[in-house]
PDB file of C-alpha atoms in Angstrom:
ATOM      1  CA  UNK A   1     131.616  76.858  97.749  1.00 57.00           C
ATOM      2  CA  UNK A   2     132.689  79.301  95.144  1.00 61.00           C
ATOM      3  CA  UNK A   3     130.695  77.277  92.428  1.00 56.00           C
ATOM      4  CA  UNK A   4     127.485  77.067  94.775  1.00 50.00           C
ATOM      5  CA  UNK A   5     127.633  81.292  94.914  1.00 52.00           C
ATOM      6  CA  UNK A   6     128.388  80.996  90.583  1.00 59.00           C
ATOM      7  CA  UNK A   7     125.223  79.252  90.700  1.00 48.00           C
ATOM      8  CA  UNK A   8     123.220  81.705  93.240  1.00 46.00           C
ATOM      9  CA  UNK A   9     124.515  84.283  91.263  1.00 46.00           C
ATOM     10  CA  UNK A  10     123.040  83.119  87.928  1.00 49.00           C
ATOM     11  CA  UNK A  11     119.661  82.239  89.380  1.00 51.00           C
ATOM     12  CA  UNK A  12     119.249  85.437  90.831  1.00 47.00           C
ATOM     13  CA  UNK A  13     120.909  87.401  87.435  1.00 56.00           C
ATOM     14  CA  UNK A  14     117.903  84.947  85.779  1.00 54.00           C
ATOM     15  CA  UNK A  15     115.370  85.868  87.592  1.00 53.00           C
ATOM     16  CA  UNK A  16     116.006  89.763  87.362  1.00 56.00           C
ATOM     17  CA  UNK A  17     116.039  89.282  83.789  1.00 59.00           C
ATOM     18  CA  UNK A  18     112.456  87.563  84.030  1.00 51.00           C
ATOM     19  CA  UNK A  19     111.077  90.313  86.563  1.00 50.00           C
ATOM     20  CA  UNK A  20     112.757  92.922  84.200  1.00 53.00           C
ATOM     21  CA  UNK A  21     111.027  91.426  80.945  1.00 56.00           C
ATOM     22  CA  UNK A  22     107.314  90.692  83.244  1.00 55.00           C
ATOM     23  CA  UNK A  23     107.559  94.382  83.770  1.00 73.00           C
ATOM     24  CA  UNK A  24     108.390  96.060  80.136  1.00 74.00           C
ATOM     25  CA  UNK A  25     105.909  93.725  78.836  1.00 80.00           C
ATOM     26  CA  UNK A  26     103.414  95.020  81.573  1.00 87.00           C
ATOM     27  CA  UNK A  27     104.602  98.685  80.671  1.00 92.00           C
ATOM     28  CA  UNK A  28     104.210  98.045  76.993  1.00 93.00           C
ATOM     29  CA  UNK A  29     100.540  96.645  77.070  1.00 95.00           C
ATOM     30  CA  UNK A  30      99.285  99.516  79.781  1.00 95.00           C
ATOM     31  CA  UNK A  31     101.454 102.030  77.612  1.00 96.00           C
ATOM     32  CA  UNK A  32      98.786 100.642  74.394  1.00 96.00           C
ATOM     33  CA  UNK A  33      96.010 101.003  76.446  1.00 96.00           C
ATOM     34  CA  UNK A  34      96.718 104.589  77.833  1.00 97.00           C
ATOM     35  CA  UNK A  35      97.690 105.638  74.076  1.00 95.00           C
ATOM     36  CA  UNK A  36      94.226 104.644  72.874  1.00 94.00           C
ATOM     37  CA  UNK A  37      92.439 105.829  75.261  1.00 95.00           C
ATOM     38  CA  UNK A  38      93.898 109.403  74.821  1.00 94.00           C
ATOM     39  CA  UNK A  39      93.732 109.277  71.085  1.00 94.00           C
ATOM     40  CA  UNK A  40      90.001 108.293  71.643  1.00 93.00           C
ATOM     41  CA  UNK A  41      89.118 111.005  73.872  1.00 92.00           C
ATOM     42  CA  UNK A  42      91.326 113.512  73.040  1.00 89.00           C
ATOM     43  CA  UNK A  43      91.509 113.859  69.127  1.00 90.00           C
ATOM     44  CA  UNK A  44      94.280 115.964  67.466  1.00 87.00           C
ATOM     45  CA  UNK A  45      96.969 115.577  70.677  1.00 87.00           C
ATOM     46  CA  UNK A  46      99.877 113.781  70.620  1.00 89.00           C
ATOM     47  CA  UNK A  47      99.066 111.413  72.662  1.00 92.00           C
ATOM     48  CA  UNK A  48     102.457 109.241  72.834  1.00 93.00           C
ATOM     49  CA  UNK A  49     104.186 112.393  75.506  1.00 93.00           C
ATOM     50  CA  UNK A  50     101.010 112.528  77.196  1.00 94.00           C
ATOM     51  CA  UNK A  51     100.927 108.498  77.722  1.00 96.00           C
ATOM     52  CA  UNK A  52     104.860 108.305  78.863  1.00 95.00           C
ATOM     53  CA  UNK A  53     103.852 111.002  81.363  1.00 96.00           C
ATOM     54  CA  UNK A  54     100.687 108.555  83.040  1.00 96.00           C
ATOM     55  CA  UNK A  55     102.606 105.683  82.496  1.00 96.00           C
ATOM     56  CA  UNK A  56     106.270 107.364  84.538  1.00 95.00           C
ATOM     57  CA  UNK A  57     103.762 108.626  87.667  1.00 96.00           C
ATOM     58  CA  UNK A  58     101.772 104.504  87.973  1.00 96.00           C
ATOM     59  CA  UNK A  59     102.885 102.609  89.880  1.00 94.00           C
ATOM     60  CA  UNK A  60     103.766  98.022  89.674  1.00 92.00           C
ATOM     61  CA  UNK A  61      99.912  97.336  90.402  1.00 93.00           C
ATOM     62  CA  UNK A  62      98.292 100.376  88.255  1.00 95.00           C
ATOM     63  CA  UNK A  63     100.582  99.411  85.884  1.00 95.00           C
ATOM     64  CA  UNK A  64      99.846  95.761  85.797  1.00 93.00           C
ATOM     65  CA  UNK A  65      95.751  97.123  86.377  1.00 93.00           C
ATOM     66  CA  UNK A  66      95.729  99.217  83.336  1.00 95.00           C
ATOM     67  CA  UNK A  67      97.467  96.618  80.996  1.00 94.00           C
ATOM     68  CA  UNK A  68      94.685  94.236  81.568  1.00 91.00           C
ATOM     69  CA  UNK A  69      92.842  96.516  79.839  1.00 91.00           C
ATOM     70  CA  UNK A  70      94.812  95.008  76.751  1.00 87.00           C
ATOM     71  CA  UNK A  71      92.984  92.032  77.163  1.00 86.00           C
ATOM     72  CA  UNK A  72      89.482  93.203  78.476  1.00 85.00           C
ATOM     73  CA  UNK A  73      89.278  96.439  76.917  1.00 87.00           C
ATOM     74  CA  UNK A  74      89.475  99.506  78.748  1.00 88.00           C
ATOM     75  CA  UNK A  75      86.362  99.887  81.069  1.00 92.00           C
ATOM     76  CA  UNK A  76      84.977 102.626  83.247  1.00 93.00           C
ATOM     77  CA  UNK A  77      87.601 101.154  86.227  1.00 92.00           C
ATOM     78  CA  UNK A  78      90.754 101.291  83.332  1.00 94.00           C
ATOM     79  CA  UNK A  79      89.469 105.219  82.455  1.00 95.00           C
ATOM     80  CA  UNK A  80      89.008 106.169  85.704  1.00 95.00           C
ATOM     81  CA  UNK A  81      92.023 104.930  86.784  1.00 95.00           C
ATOM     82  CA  UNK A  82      94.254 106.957  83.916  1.00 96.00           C
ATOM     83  CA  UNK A  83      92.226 110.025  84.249  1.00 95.00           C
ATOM     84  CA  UNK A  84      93.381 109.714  88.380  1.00 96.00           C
ATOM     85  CA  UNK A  85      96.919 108.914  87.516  1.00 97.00           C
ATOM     86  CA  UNK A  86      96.691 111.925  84.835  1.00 95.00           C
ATOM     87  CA  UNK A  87      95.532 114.551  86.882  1.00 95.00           C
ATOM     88  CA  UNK A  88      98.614 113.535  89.491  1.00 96.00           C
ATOM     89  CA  UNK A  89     100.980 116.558  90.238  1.00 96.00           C
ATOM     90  CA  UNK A  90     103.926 114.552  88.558  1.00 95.00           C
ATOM     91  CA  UNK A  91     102.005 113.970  85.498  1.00 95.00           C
ATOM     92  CA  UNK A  92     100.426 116.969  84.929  1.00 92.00           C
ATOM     93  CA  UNK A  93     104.249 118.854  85.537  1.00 93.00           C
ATOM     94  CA  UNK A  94     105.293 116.048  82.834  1.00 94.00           C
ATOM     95  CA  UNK A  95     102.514 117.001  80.139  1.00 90.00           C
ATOM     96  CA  UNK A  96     102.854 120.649  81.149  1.00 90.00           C
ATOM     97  CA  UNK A  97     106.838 120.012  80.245  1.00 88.00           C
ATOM     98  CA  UNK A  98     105.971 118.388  76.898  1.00 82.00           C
ATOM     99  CA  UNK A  99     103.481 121.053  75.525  1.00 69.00           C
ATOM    100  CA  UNK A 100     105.352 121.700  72.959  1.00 55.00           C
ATOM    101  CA  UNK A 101     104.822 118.196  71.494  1.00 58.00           C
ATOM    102  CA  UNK A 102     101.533 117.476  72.432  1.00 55.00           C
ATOM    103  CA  UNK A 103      99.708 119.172  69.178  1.00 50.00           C
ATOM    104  CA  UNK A 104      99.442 116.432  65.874  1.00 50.00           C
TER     105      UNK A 104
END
């Protein structure tokens, strides 16, 4: 019995792992994706505060929507998508926060 939870145990600890590495994977592409697009439309900003801000207020699927954009390149769905999750209270408190930074 105690072995049988051992092994529940490490096939749950296993799969976190996988879900937690899925996700900063997901979090790294989208996080690409958002920095280019504000270094593209936004010349002379910092972008990397201002893309930690969008990226903090998505949530799993916009996450997971904008990363795609990795692979597809980032179309009018991927911009509109970042300019909605950028003009969210939370992220707009965050960049308002980080003003400081946000000047190259």
């Amino acid at each position: 019995m105690k072995a049988l939870a051992i092994l529940a145990l490490a096939a749950l600890t296993a799969c976190t792992t996988a879900n937690d590495m899925a996700d900063d994977l997901a979090r790294g592409r989208a996080k690409a994706v958002v920095n280019t697009y504000v270094t593209t439309n936004y010349p002379g900003l910092n972008a990397a505060p201002i893309t930690d801000c969008i990226i903090d207020a998505a949530n799993a699927r916009e996450i997971l929507q904008i990363a795609s954009g990795a692979v597809t390149g980032v179309d009018a769905s991927v911009a509109e998508q970042i300019g909605q999750i950028a003009r969210r209270p939370e992220s707009l408190q965050c960049i308002a926060q980080n003003g400081l930074t946000l000047l190259g």
